[in-house]
Amino acid sequence: MSSDPVRRGRLAGGRPAEVAAFLSSMDADRWIADADIRVDIAHLLMLDQQEIIERDASSAVMAALLGMYEHGVPETVFDDEYEDVHAGIEACLIAASGMDKGGRLHMGRSRNDEVATCIRIRLREELLAHMAGLSSLRAALLEQAERHTETVMPGFTHLQHAQPTTLGHYLLAYEQALSRDFERLWDGYGRVNRSPLGAAAFASTGYPIDREMTAGLLGFPELVLNTMDAVSARDFVIETTAACTILMSTLSRMAEEIVLWSSAFVRFVTLDDAYCSTSSIMPQKKNPDTAEIMRGKSGVVAGSFTAAFTAVKGLPMSYNRDLQDVTPSLWRAVSESGACIGIAAGIISTATFHPDRMREEAGRGFSTATELADVLVREFGLPFRAAHNIIGRAIRSSVIDLAVLEAAAQELSGISLVERGLTGERISDALDVDVSVRMRSAPGGPAPETVAEAIAIQHAALEDDRIWVRSEEGRLQAAEDEMIREARRLVDE
Ligand code: ARG
C-alpha cells in the first residue's frame, strides 16, 4: 500500500519510479515547504474556532505543526514516495498524531487552494526582497550620480556621438528606469497579496469555514473571492515573470553598456576586480564576466515568462495539473533576476568611472553643433531649420569656423552671418562642451544643477519606497507572530 496518504484509497499501490518522478513537484516544493506549515496552522486555527474539529485533535496536530515551524520541516516530507510536499507533510502529521487526529486537518480544503496560497505567500517574500534589492541598486546609482554631476561625457544616439551630457544624468536615466521596475513589482504585489484559501478543490466547501479569518492570519488583506478563479488563477505568475523580464531588460541594457564602457576602445569605466574574471591562456585579460552573465540571464528570465504564459493560456477552468509546472518558472524568474539585482548593485557601487576619458570624447564628432544652431537662432535671428542646414553644410568640410559658416550661410540662405555680428569667438564659445551641458537645464536635463535637483527628488522617492517595503515586511511579520501566538495558546489551553 502506498504511504502517500492521498493515493492509497483510490489507486493501487505500485508505480514505476519514473512515473512517480514525472508526477512529482518535490524539487520546486522546497520553495514552499515553510509556507505550507503556516497555511496548515492558519487552516487549523480556523477549523478549531469554527468548531469543525474537536479540540483534542486540533491541539495534537497543532503541536506537531509548531514543531515543524520551530525546527523546520523534516527531510522525510520530501521523500520520493510522496507526490508533493503537501502529501509529505500530511503523512508526517498523521505519523506524529495518529490518523484519528492528523487525518482531520484536510477538512474543507484541497491541495489546489493550499498550493495557490503557499505560492502567493512565498512570492510576497520574494517580491519584497526584490524591491529591497532594487532600492539598494537605485541608491548605488544615486550615490555615483552625486559624485558625477559635473562629469561631462558624450551622449549617444544610434551609438554615434550625439550631444554632450553628464555622467550624473546618464546614471539617473537608469535609476529612473529601475524606479519603474520597482513600481511594476509593487503594483503586482497588490494582486499577489490575496488569499485563495478556502476555495478547496474549486467549489468551496460545505463546512462552515471562515475565509476572512485564514486570510487575516496569513496577512492577506483581501480574498481571491470566486473559488473557481482562486484555484486556477496564475495571472499573478505571468505578471511577476513579465515584470522580472522587463526589469531584466533594464539590467541587460546596463550590462551591455558596462561591457562596452570597460573595453579599451572606450575606457569610460574600470570594474572592481571582484566583478571580473581572467583568461586561462591570456594572462593580461580582465573581463567583465558578471555583466556578461547578467546580459545572458535576461534570456533565462524571459524564457520563464514564456513558459508560464504558454502553459496557462490554453487551460480550461479550473485546476489543471499543468499548473504544477508553471510554478518552477516563477521561482527561476525570481531567483535569477534577484541575483542580477544584487550583482548590478555591487558592480555600480564599486565601479571607477574615468572623467578624463569621458571629457576627451564629449566634444568629438561636432557633438555641440546643436548648441551652435541654437545660438544662430537665439542671437542671429535664423529659423532653426536654416541654422541646422548651414551648420550641417559647414560640417561637410570637417571644420566649423567663421569662414566656413559664412560661406554656407551665403550659399544656402543668401545671408551674411558676419554682417549680423557673428564672430569666431562666439562660435568657439558655443561649441564648448561645458556651455552646451550647462545650457540644458530644462527639467530632467543634464545641467549639473538640474541633475543635483533630480537626485534630491529621486532620493526622496527612494526613501518612500524603502519605508513602504520595511513597513510591509513588518506587517507580514506581525501577522505571522500573532498567528503563532494563537497557535501556541491553542496547544497550551
Ligand atoms: N503539487 C501540486 C501543484 O503544485 C499541488 C496541487 C495538486 N492538486 C491536484 N489536484 N493534484 O500544483
XYZ file of C-alpha atoms and ligand atoms in Angstrom:
505
model
C 0.000 0.000 0.000
C 1.275 3.471 -0.824
C 2.443 5.542 2.122
C 1.290 8.683 0.299
C -1.884 9.477 2.283
C -3.549 10.940 -0.796
C -3.076 7.953 -3.117
C -3.742 4.902 -1.086
C -7.534 4.782 -1.298
C -8.400 5.192 -4.928
C -5.208 3.973 -6.520
C -3.424 0.660 -6.367
C -0.022 0.877 -4.694
C 2.888 0.404 -7.016
C 4.073 2.588 -9.851
C 7.373 2.787 -11.682
C 9.828 5.262 -10.186
C 9.870 7.192 -13.438
C 6.125 7.784 -13.174
C 6.440 8.930 -9.579
C 9.264 11.282 -10.559
C 7.290 12.545 -13.530
C 4.312 13.474 -11.362
C 6.325 14.932 -8.523
C 6.681 18.641 -7.768
C 9.010 17.932 -4.868
C 12.051 19.846 -6.131
C 10.109 23.074 -6.596
C 8.119 22.397 -3.417
C 11.223 23.122 -1.362
C 10.390 26.748 -2.087
C 7.013 26.493 -0.367
C 7.539 23.927 2.411
C 7.756 26.538 5.202
C 4.824 28.458 3.790
C 2.806 25.230 3.773
C 3.303 24.856 7.522
C 1.944 28.386 8.046
C -1.015 27.644 5.775
C -1.707 24.466 7.795
C -1.541 26.423 11.052
C -3.964 29.082 9.792
C -6.364 26.484 8.441
C -6.266 24.504 11.681
C -6.857 27.592 13.858
C -9.909 28.319 11.712
C -11.218 24.727 11.896
C -10.838 24.938 15.657
C -12.567 28.306 16.020
C -15.423 27.206 13.785
C -15.724 24.004 15.818
C -15.250 21.920 12.701
C -12.576 19.928 14.530
C -12.522 18.709 18.144
C -10.095 20.408 20.482
C -8.070 17.284 21.327
C -7.402 16.703 17.633
C -6.613 20.346 16.821
C -4.256 20.671 19.741
C -2.346 17.470 18.922
C -1.955 18.404 15.252
C -1.043 21.973 16.163
C 1.705 20.741 18.481
C 3.193 18.759 15.581
C 2.879 21.735 13.229
C 4.547 24.080 15.714
C 7.397 21.592 15.999
C 7.923 21.846 12.240
C 7.505 25.627 12.343
C 10.182 25.926 15.007
C 12.668 23.313 13.826
C 11.980 23.312 10.094
C 10.191 20.632 8.111
C 11.874 17.243 8.480
C 13.681 15.891 5.425
C 11.268 12.933 5.340
C 8.460 15.123 3.955
C 10.485 15.402 0.742
C 10.705 11.645 0.310
C 10.214 10.270 -3.218
C 7.220 8.273 -2.076
C 5.157 11.455 -1.828
C 3.893 13.219 -4.882
C 4.331 16.634 -3.363
C 5.212 18.410 -0.137
C 1.550 18.681 0.888
C 1.226 14.886 0.908
C 4.602 14.578 2.669
C 3.645 16.986 5.444
C 0.241 15.362 5.901
C 1.876 11.933 6.163
C 4.281 13.320 8.748
C 1.434 14.830 10.802
C -0.514 11.570 10.684
C 2.614 9.709 11.795
C 3.063 12.155 14.683
C -0.512 12.426 15.952
C -2.259 9.347 14.578
C -4.821 9.010 11.786
C -7.693 9.868 14.093
C -6.269 13.340 14.727
C -3.778 14.009 11.934
C -6.244 12.706 9.353
C -8.658 15.580 10.135
C -6.568 18.552 9.039
C -7.555 18.414 5.387
C -11.271 19.015 6.063
C -12.688 21.822 3.969
C -9.691 22.362 1.739
C -7.815 20.873 -1.179
C -4.233 20.915 -2.338
C -5.498 23.224 -5.076
C -6.245 26.166 -2.779
C -3.411 25.105 -0.486
C -0.707 25.291 -3.142
C -2.039 28.541 -4.579
C -1.889 30.060 -1.083
C 1.644 28.763 -0.478
C 2.896 30.197 -3.776
C 1.410 33.603 -3.015
C 2.913 33.642 0.485
C 6.385 32.771 -0.752
C 6.125 35.117 -3.712
C 5.224 38.026 -1.430
C 8.526 37.479 0.371
C 10.426 37.246 -2.898
C 8.820 40.408 -4.258
C 9.682 42.331 -1.103
C 13.276 41.098 -1.354
C 13.369 42.237 -4.999
C 12.053 45.645 -4.028
C 14.617 45.958 -1.225
C 17.394 44.892 -3.620
C 16.239 47.327 -6.273
C 16.290 50.062 -3.646
C 19.950 49.322 -2.913
C 20.781 49.345 -6.607
C 18.983 52.656 -7.042
C 20.860 54.049 -4.026
C 24.175 52.965 -5.590
C 23.275 54.757 -8.835
C 22.250 57.920 -6.969
C 25.480 57.882 -4.971
C 27.608 57.635 -8.116
C 25.431 60.266 -9.805
C 26.092 62.619 -6.880
C 29.837 62.224 -7.442
C 29.471 62.951 -11.149
C 27.042 65.836 -11.592
C 29.890 67.823 -13.219
C 31.444 64.957 -15.174
C 30.923 65.783 -18.826
C 30.596 62.818 -21.184
C 29.322 62.171 -24.688
C 25.713 61.144 -25.065
C 24.836 58.841 -27.949
C 22.014 58.194 -30.347
C 22.460 55.342 -32.809
C 25.636 54.753 -30.750
C 27.144 57.778 -32.519
C 28.385 60.771 -30.527
C 25.317 62.995 -30.335
C 25.437 65.705 -27.667
C 27.452 66.179 -24.513
C 25.757 65.190 -21.286
C 26.853 64.457 -17.738
C 27.563 61.104 -16.138
C 25.129 62.071 -13.372
C 22.409 62.492 -15.990
C 23.223 59.126 -17.537
C 23.184 57.290 -14.191
C 19.885 58.933 -13.282
C 18.370 57.583 -16.502
C 18.987 54.042 -15.243
C 17.797 54.937 -11.754
C 14.551 56.252 -13.205
C 14.016 53.107 -15.308
C 14.658 50.959 -12.232
C 12.208 53.004 -10.201
C 9.546 51.996 -12.749
C 10.668 48.375 -12.433
C 10.157 48.786 -8.693
C 6.725 50.287 -9.306
C 5.714 47.348 -11.507
C 6.669 44.849 -8.780
C 4.887 46.952 -6.169
C 1.752 47.112 -8.273
C 1.774 43.360 -8.947
C 2.345 42.705 -5.236
C -1.151 44.039 -4.511
C -2.652 41.333 -6.717
C -0.423 38.571 -5.319
C -1.424 39.586 -1.800
C -4.890 37.994 -1.870
C -5.946 34.721 -0.282
C -7.292 31.794 -2.323
C -7.568 29.631 0.821
C -10.997 28.122 1.405
C -11.668 27.652 -2.285
C -10.959 23.935 -1.719
C -10.911 21.971 -4.995
C -12.693 24.877 -6.750
C -16.274 24.862 -5.432
C -15.560 25.919 -1.852
C -16.849 23.590 0.843
C -19.918 22.691 2.845
C -18.051 23.121 6.155
C -18.764 26.441 7.883
C -15.276 27.784 7.160
C -14.173 31.386 7.723
C -12.110 32.501 4.750
C -11.606 36.009 6.137
C -10.052 34.521 9.253
C -7.429 32.449 7.450
C -6.708 35.383 5.133
C -6.147 37.647 8.151
C -3.931 35.111 9.943
C -1.745 34.820 6.844
C -1.518 38.579 6.351
C -3.691 38.766 3.235
C -5.781 41.958 3.228
C -8.181 40.507 0.635
C -9.586 37.269 -0.774
C -9.474 35.931 -4.294
C -13.238 35.719 -3.900
C -14.527 33.448 -6.648
C -13.352 29.996 -5.662
C -13.009 28.677 -9.200
C -10.771 31.608 -10.099
C -8.923 31.260 -6.786
C -7.514 27.796 -7.580
C -6.904 28.325 -11.278
C -5.577 31.877 -11.463
C -1.895 32.117 -12.331
C -2.063 35.532 -13.964
C -0.056 36.713 -10.954
C 2.718 34.342 -12.077
C 2.574 35.617 -15.655
C 2.572 39.163 -14.343
C 5.500 38.638 -11.989
C 7.615 36.838 -14.585
C 6.756 39.627 -17.050
C 7.763 42.294 -14.531
C 11.017 40.387 -13.901
C 11.583 40.145 -17.662
C 11.105 43.892 -18.095
C 13.401 44.503 -15.137
C 15.961 42.236 -16.823
C 15.708 44.327 -19.978
C 16.827 47.328 -17.907
C 19.644 45.366 -16.254
C 20.698 43.798 -19.533
C 20.972 47.191 -21.228
C 23.038 48.420 -18.313
C 25.202 45.286 -18.529
C 25.744 45.849 -22.245
C 26.968 49.388 -21.588
C 29.250 48.221 -18.795
C 30.832 45.701 -21.180
C 31.199 48.389 -23.837
C 32.489 51.036 -21.467
C 35.099 48.778 -19.945
C 36.552 47.909 -23.343
C 39.908 49.551 -24.124
C 38.250 51.235 -27.128
C 36.077 53.252 -24.784
C 37.634 53.020 -21.298
C 34.942 55.018 -19.521
C 34.899 52.664 -16.551
C 37.084 50.218 -14.677
C 35.271 47.492 -12.803
C 36.399 46.226 -9.447
C 38.415 43.006 -9.830
C 35.797 41.205 -7.722
C 33.317 41.524 -10.583
C 35.735 40.382 -13.291
C 37.338 37.170 -14.493
C 40.520 36.473 -16.370
C 41.578 34.127 -19.154
C 43.129 30.704 -18.722
C 45.503 31.407 -21.626
C 45.847 35.196 -21.965
C 47.451 36.366 -18.732
C 46.714 40.040 -19.313
C 42.938 39.667 -19.532
C 40.414 41.276 -17.234
C 36.932 40.549 -18.489
C 33.584 41.974 -17.292
C 32.046 38.492 -16.901
C 29.464 39.450 -14.279
C 27.934 41.975 -16.663
C 28.006 39.440 -19.492
C 26.268 36.807 -17.389
C 23.686 39.398 -16.376
C 23.031 40.168 -20.038
C 22.658 36.439 -20.670
C 20.302 35.869 -17.730
C 17.743 38.161 -19.330
C 17.122 35.316 -21.778
C 16.586 32.827 -18.961
C 14.068 35.102 -17.255
C 12.252 35.880 -20.499
C 12.115 32.122 -21.089
C 10.422 31.669 -17.711
C 7.805 34.221 -18.663
C 7.203 32.493 -21.997
C 6.950 29.078 -20.324
C 4.431 30.326 -17.733
C 2.323 32.190 -20.269
C 2.259 29.307 -22.716
C 1.303 26.760 -20.058
C -1.554 28.869 -18.720
C -3.125 30.275 -21.846
C -4.917 27.137 -23.037
C -6.214 25.821 -19.732
C -9.920 25.402 -19.096
C -11.341 26.194 -15.655
C -10.373 25.304 -13.012
C -7.347 23.462 -11.548
C -5.311 21.505 -14.082
C -2.126 19.690 -13.226
C -0.276 21.686 -15.879
C -0.262 24.453 -13.269
C 2.256 22.468 -11.232
C 4.777 23.065 -13.992
C 4.146 26.804 -14.060
C 5.488 27.310 -10.552
C 9.154 26.366 -11.230
C 9.235 29.043 -13.949
C 8.200 31.571 -11.339
C 10.979 30.558 -8.966
C 13.509 30.543 -11.799
C 12.496 34.063 -12.821
C 12.642 35.488 -9.310
C 15.883 33.774 -8.315
C 17.765 34.731 -11.490
C 16.528 38.316 -11.557
C 17.099 38.652 -7.802
C 20.719 37.546 -8.195
C 21.198 40.037 -11.039
C 19.865 42.916 -8.939
C 22.460 42.224 -6.246
C 25.328 41.845 -8.717
C 24.347 45.052 -10.510
C 24.381 46.983 -7.226
C 27.864 45.632 -6.493
C 29.179 46.475 -9.962
C 27.859 50.041 -9.803
C 28.920 50.859 -6.259
C 32.488 49.617 -6.800
C 32.976 50.941 -10.351
C 35.561 53.619 -11.092
C 34.484 55.987 -13.849
C 37.050 57.944 -15.873
C 36.050 61.612 -16.241
C 39.196 62.401 -18.244
C 38.306 59.888 -20.964
C 34.691 60.997 -20.965
C 35.716 64.631 -21.436
C 38.047 63.628 -24.270
C 35.112 62.067 -26.090
C 32.447 64.590 -25.087
C 33.130 67.037 -27.916
C 34.042 64.509 -30.594
C 32.091 64.410 -33.864
C 30.814 68.013 -33.581
C 28.646 66.939 -30.682
C 27.987 70.572 -29.736
C 26.659 71.527 -33.188
C 23.097 71.640 -31.831
C 24.091 74.333 -29.342
C 25.716 76.371 -32.140
C 22.494 76.083 -34.173
C 20.561 77.307 -31.128
C 22.925 80.299 -30.855
C 22.315 81.207 -34.523
C 18.579 81.072 -33.784
C 18.574 82.958 -30.486
C 21.209 85.591 -31.225
C 21.264 85.986 -35.017
C 17.596 85.578 -35.889
C 17.812 82.476 -38.091
C 14.960 79.963 -38.344
C 16.087 76.726 -36.679
C 15.948 74.713 -39.915
C 18.120 77.284 -41.737
C 20.693 77.205 -38.916
C 20.586 73.382 -38.925
C 21.231 73.283 -42.691
C 24.036 75.873 -42.592
C 25.926 74.055 -39.844
C 25.325 70.694 -41.496
C 26.749 72.041 -44.740
C 29.753 73.545 -42.930
C 30.477 70.191 -41.265
C 30.841 68.549 -44.676
C 34.238 70.260 -44.772
C 35.120 68.786 -41.352
C 35.716 72.169 -39.738
C 33.467 74.777 -38.213
C 34.912 78.279 -38.264
C 33.668 81.687 -39.226
C 34.742 81.457 -42.868
C 33.122 78.074 -43.487
C 29.889 79.069 -41.760
C 29.730 82.353 -43.625
C 30.159 80.570 -46.970
C 27.439 78.025 -46.084
C 25.060 80.816 -44.976
C 25.608 82.735 -48.215
C 25.150 79.601 -50.284
C 22.048 78.193 -48.567
C 20.228 81.300 -47.284
C 21.824 84.196 -49.139
C 22.608 85.937 -45.860
C 25.789 87.098 -44.151
C 26.340 85.933 -40.591
C 29.344 88.249 -40.314
C 27.145 91.237 -41.103
C 24.783 90.059 -38.371
C 27.707 90.162 -35.963
C 28.834 86.528 -35.660
C 32.475 86.231 -34.562
C 34.945 83.383 -34.368
C 34.970 83.729 -30.580
C 31.187 83.378 -30.343
C 31.441 80.181 -32.402
C 34.091 78.599 -30.213
C 32.135 79.542 -27.059
C 29.022 77.881 -28.448
C 30.992 74.747 -29.280
C 32.282 74.413 -25.714
C 31.041 71.169 -24.122
C 30.614 72.717 -20.669
C 28.498 75.522 -22.092
C 26.382 73.062 -24.032
C 25.734 70.960 -20.927
C 25.065 73.952 -18.668
C 22.531 75.369 -21.125
C 20.496 72.161 -20.945
C 18.747 72.823 -17.689
C 15.146 72.100 -18.681
C 13.518 69.679 -16.205
C 15.240 66.297 -16.357
C 18.156 67.676 -18.372
C 21.913 67.115 -17.922
C 22.966 70.522 -16.499
C 24.813 69.945 -13.198
C 22.332 71.864 -11.004
C 19.388 70.204 -12.767
C 20.917 66.792 -12.120
C 21.541 67.744 -8.484
C 17.870 68.699 -8.094
C 16.755 65.457 -9.757
C 18.993 63.461 -7.414
C 17.297 65.079 -4.415
C 13.844 64.250 -5.804
C 14.830 60.634 -6.540
C 16.392 60.270 -3.087
C 13.074 61.258 -1.537
C 11.128 58.852 -3.777
C 13.590 56.069 -2.959
C 13.213 56.748 0.761
C 9.408 56.469 0.444
C 9.804 53.173 -1.397
C 12.168 51.843 1.268
C 9.774 52.850 4.030
C 6.952 51.039 2.257
C 8.994 47.824 1.901
C 10.039 47.888 5.565
C 6.519 48.538 6.773
C 5.087 45.750 4.616
C 7.770 43.353 5.897
C 6.846 44.443 9.423
C 3.147 43.943 8.756
C 3.700 40.394 7.472
C 5.978 39.542 10.386
C 3.441 40.905 12.891
C 0.647 38.827 11.317
C 2.823 35.725 11.469
C 3.859 36.352 15.085
C 0.240 36.864 16.088
C -0.808 33.638 14.338
C 1.950 31.675 16.083
C 0.898 33.108 19.476
C -2.654 31.922 18.815
C -1.384 28.514 17.758
C 0.631 28.200 20.989
C -2.400 29.268 23.049
C -4.418 26.526 21.402
C -1.819 23.919 22.375
C -1.409 25.275 25.922
C -5.106 25.603 26.770
N 1.745 19.726 -6.410
C 0.543 20.322 -6.931
C 0.854 21.650 -7.633
O 1.917 22.157 -7.435
C -0.419 20.554 -5.829
C -1.856 20.503 -6.253
C -2.216 19.140 -6.683
N -3.608 19.047 -6.911
C -4.156 18.003 -7.551
N -5.400 18.009 -7.716
N -3.420 17.011 -7.993
O 0.052 22.179 -8.356
